[in-house]
PDB file of C-alpha atoms and ligand atoms in Angstrom:
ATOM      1  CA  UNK A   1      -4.325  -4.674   2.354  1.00 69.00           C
ATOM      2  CA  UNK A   2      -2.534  -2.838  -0.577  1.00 83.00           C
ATOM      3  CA  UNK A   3       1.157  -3.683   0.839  1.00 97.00           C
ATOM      4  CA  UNK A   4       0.347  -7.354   2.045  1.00 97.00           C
ATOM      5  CA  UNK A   5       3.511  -8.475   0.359  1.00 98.00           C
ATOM      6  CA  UNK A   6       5.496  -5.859   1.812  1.00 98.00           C
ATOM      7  CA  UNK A   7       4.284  -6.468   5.456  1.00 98.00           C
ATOM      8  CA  UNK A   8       5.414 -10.277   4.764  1.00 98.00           C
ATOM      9  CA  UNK A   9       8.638  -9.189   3.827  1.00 98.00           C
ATOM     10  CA  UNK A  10       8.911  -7.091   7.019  1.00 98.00           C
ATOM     11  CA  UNK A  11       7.960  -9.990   9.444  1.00 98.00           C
ATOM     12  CA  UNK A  12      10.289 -12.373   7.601  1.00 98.00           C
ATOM     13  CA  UNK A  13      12.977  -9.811   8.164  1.00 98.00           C
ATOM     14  CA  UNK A  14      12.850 -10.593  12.379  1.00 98.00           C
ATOM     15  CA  UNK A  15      14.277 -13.788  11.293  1.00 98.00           C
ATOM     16  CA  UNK A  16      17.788 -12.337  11.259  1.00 98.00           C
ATOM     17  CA  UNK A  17      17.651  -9.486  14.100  1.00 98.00           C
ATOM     18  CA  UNK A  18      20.807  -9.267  15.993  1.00 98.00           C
ATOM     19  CA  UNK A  19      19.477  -8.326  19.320  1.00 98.00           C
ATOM     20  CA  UNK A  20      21.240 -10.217  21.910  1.00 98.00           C
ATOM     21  CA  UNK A  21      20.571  -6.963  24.579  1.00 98.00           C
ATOM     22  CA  UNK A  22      17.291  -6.064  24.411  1.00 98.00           C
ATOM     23  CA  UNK A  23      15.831  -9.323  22.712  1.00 98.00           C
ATOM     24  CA  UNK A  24      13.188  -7.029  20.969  1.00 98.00           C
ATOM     25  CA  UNK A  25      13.603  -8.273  17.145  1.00 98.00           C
ATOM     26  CA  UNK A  26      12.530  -5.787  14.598  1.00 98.00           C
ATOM     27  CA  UNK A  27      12.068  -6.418  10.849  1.00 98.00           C
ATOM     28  CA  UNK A  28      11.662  -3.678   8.164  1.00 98.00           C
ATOM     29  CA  UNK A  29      10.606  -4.067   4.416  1.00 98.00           C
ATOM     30  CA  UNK A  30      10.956  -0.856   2.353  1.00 98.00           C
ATOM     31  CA  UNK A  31       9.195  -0.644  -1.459  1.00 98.00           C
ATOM     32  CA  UNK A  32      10.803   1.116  -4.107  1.00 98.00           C
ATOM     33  CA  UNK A  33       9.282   3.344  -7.018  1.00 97.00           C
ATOM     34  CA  UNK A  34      10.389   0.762  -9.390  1.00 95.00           C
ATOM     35  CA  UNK A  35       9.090  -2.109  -7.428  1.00 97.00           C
ATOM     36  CA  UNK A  36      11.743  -3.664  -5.788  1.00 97.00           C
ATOM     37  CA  UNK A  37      11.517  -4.575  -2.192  1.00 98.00           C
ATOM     38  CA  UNK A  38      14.837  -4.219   0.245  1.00 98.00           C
ATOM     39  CA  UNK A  39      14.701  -6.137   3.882  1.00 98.00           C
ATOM     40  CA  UNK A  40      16.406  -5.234   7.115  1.00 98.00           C
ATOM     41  CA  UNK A  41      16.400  -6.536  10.639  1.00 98.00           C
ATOM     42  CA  UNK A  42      17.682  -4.318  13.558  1.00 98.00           C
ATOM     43  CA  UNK A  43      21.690  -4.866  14.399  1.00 98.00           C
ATOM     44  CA  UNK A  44      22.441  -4.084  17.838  1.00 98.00           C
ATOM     45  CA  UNK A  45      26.053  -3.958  19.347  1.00 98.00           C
ATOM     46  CA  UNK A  46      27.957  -4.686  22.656  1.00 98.00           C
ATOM     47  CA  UNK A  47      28.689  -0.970  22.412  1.00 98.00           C
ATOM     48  CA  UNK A  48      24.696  -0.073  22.643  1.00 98.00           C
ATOM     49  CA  UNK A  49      25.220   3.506  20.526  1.00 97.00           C
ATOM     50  CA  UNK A  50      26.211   1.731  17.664  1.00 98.00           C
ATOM     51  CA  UNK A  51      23.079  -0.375  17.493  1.00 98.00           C
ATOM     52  CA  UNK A  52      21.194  -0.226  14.082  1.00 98.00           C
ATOM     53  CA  UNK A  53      17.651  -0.004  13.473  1.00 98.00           C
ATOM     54  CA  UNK A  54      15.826  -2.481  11.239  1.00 98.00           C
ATOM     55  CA  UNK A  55      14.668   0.788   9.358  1.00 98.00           C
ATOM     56  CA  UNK A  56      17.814   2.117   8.753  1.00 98.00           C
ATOM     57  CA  UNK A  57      19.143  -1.719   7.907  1.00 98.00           C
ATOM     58  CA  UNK A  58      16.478  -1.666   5.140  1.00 98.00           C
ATOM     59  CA  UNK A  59      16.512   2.142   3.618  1.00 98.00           C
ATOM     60  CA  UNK A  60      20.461   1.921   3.728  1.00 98.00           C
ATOM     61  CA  UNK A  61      20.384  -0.736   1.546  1.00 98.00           C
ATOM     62  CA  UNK A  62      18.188   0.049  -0.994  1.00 98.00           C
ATOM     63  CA  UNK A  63      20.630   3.482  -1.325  1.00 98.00           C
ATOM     64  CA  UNK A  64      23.466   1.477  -1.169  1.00 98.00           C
ATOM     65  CA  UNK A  65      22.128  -0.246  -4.741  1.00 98.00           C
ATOM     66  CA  UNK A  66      20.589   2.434  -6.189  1.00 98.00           C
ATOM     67  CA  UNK A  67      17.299   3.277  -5.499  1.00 98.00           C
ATOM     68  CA  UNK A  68      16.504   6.691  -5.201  1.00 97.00           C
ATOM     69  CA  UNK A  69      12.762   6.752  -4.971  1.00 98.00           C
ATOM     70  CA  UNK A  70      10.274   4.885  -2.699  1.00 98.00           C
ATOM     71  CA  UNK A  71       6.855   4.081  -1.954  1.00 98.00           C
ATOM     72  CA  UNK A  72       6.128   2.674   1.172  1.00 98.00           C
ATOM     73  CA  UNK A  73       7.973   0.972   4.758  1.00 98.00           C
ATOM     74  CA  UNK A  74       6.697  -1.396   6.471  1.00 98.00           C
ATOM     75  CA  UNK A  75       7.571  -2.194  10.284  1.00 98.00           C
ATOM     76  CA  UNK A  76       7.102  -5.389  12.045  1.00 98.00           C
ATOM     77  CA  UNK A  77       7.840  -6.826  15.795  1.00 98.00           C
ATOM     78  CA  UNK A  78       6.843  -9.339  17.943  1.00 98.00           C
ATOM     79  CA  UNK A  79       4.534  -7.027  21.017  1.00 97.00           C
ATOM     80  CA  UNK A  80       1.194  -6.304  21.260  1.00 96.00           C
ATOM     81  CA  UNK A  81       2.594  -2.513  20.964  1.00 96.00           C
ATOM     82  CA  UNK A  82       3.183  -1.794  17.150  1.00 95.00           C
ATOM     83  CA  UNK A  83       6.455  -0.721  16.080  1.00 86.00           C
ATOM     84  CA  UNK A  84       6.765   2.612  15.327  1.00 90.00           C
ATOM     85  CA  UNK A  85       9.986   4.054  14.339  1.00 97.00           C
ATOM     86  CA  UNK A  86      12.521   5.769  16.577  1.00 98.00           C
ATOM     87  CA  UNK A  87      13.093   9.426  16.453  1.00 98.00           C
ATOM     88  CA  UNK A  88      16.170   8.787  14.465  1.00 98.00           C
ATOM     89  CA  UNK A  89      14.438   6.742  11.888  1.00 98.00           C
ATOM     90  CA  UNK A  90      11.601   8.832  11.236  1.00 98.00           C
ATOM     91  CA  UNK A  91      14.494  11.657  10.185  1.00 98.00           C
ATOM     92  CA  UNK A  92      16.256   9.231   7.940  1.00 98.00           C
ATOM     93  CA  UNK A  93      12.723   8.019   6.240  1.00 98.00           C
ATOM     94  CA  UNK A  94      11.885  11.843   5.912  1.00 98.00           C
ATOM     95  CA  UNK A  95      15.142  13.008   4.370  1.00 97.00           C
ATOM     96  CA  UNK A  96      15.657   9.977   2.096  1.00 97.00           C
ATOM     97  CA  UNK A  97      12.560   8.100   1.278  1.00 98.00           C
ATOM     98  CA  UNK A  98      10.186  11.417   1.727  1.00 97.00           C
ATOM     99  CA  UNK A  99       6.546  11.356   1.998  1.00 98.00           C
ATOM    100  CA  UNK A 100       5.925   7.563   1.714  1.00 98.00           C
ATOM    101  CA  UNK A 101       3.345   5.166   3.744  1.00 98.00           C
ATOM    102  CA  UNK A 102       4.469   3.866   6.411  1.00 98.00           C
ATOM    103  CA  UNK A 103       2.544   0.354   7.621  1.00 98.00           C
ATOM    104  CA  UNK A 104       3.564  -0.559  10.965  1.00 98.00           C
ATOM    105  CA  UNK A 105       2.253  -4.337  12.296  1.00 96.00           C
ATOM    106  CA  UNK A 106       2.555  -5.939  15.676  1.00 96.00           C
ATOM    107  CA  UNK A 107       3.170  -9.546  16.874  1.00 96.00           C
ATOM    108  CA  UNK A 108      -0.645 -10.159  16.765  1.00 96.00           C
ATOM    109  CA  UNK A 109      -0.967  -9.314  13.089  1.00 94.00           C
ATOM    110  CA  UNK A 110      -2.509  -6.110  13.169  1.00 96.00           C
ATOM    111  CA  UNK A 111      -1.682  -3.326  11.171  1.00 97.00           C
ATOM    112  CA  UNK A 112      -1.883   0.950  11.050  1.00 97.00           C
ATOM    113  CA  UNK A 113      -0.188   2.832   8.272  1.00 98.00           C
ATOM    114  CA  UNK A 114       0.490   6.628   8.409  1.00 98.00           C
ATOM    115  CA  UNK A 115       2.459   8.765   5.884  1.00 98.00           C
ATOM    116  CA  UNK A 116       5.673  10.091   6.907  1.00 98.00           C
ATOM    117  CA  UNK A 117       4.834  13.424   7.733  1.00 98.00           C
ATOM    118  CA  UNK A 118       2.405  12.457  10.171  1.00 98.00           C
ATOM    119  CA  UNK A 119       5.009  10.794  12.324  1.00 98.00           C
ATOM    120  CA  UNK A 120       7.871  13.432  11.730  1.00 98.00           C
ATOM    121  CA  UNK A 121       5.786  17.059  10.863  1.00 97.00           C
ATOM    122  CA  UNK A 122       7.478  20.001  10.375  1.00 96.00           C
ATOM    123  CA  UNK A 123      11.026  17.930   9.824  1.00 96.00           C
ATOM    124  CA  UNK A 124      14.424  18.988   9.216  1.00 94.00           C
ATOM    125  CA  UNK A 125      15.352  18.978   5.569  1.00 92.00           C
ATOM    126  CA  UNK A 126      18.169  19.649   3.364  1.00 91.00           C
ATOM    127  CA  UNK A 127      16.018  22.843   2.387  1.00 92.00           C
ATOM    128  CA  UNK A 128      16.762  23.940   5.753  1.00 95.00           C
ATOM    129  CA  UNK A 129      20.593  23.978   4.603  1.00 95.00           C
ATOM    130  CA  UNK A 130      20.505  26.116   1.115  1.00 96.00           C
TER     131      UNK A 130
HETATM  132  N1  LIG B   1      14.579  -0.698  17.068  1.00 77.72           N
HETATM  133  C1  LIG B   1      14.348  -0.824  15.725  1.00 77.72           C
HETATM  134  O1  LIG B   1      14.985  -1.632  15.046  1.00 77.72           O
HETATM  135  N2  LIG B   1      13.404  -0.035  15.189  1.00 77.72           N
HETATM  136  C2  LIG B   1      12.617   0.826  15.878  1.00 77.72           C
HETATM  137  O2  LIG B   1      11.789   1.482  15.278  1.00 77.72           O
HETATM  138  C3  LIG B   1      12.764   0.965  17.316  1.00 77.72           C
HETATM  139  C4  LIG B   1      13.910   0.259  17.910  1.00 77.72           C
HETATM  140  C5  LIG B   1      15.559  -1.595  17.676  1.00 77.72           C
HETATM  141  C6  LIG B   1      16.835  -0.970  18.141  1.00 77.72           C
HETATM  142  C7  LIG B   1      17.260  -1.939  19.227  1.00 77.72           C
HETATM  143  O3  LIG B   1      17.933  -3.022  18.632  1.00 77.72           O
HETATM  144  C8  LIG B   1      15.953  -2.461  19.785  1.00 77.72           C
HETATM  145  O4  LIG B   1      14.976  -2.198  18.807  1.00 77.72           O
HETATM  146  C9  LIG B   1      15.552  -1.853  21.100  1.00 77.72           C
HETATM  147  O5  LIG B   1      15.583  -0.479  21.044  1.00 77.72           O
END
């Protein structure tokens, strides 16, 4: 597996979910051009809407230091159902990390990886905007 570090990082990142309500822990590792790697465990909150996706956690805060450019996400939980990104994640991983793998691993170690576009086609993009 090309992104075996990646998916490590990912399944480490459950360690520190915040998910009192639902008790499903996510973890998210995302890889940048330059080869750093940015963690991020889902945040959820008493007022449920404001809830934050490991995903999200992970992409924002690569952005937040600078990356621009990125290579690959990878998704971990604890089911037998992989996690696959929310509807709301798969438009944040289109419109800021692009056409990237995406490796998605369950609780029994298993693993599928898609590209971006295969999980969001046709997306909304800033090109929709000019
Ligand atoms: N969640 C994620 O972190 N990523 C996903 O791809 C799907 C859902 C979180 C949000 C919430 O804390 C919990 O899982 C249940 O929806």
């Amino acid at each position: 597996m090309k992104y075996k570090e990646l998916v490590k990082a990912a399944r480490k990142a459950k360690r520190y979910s915040h998910s009192p309500f639902s008790k499903y822990r996510v973890g998210a590792a995302v890889l940048s051009a330059n080869g750093r790697i940015y963690t991020g465990c889902n945040i959820e909150n008493s007022s449920y809407s404001l809830t934050i996706c490991a995903e999200r956690t992970a992409l924002f805060k690569a952005i937040s230091e600078g990356e621009k450019k990125f290579v690959a996400l990878a998704i971990s939980n604890d089911e037998k159902k992989f996690a696959s990104p929310c509807g709301a994640c798969r438009q944040v991983i289109s419109d800021l990390a692009g056409e990237i793998d995406i490796i998605l691993t369950n609780g029994k170690g298993k693993i599928k990886e898609f590209k971006t576009s295969e999980l969001l086609p046709y997306p909304f993009t800033s090109k929709n905007l000019e």
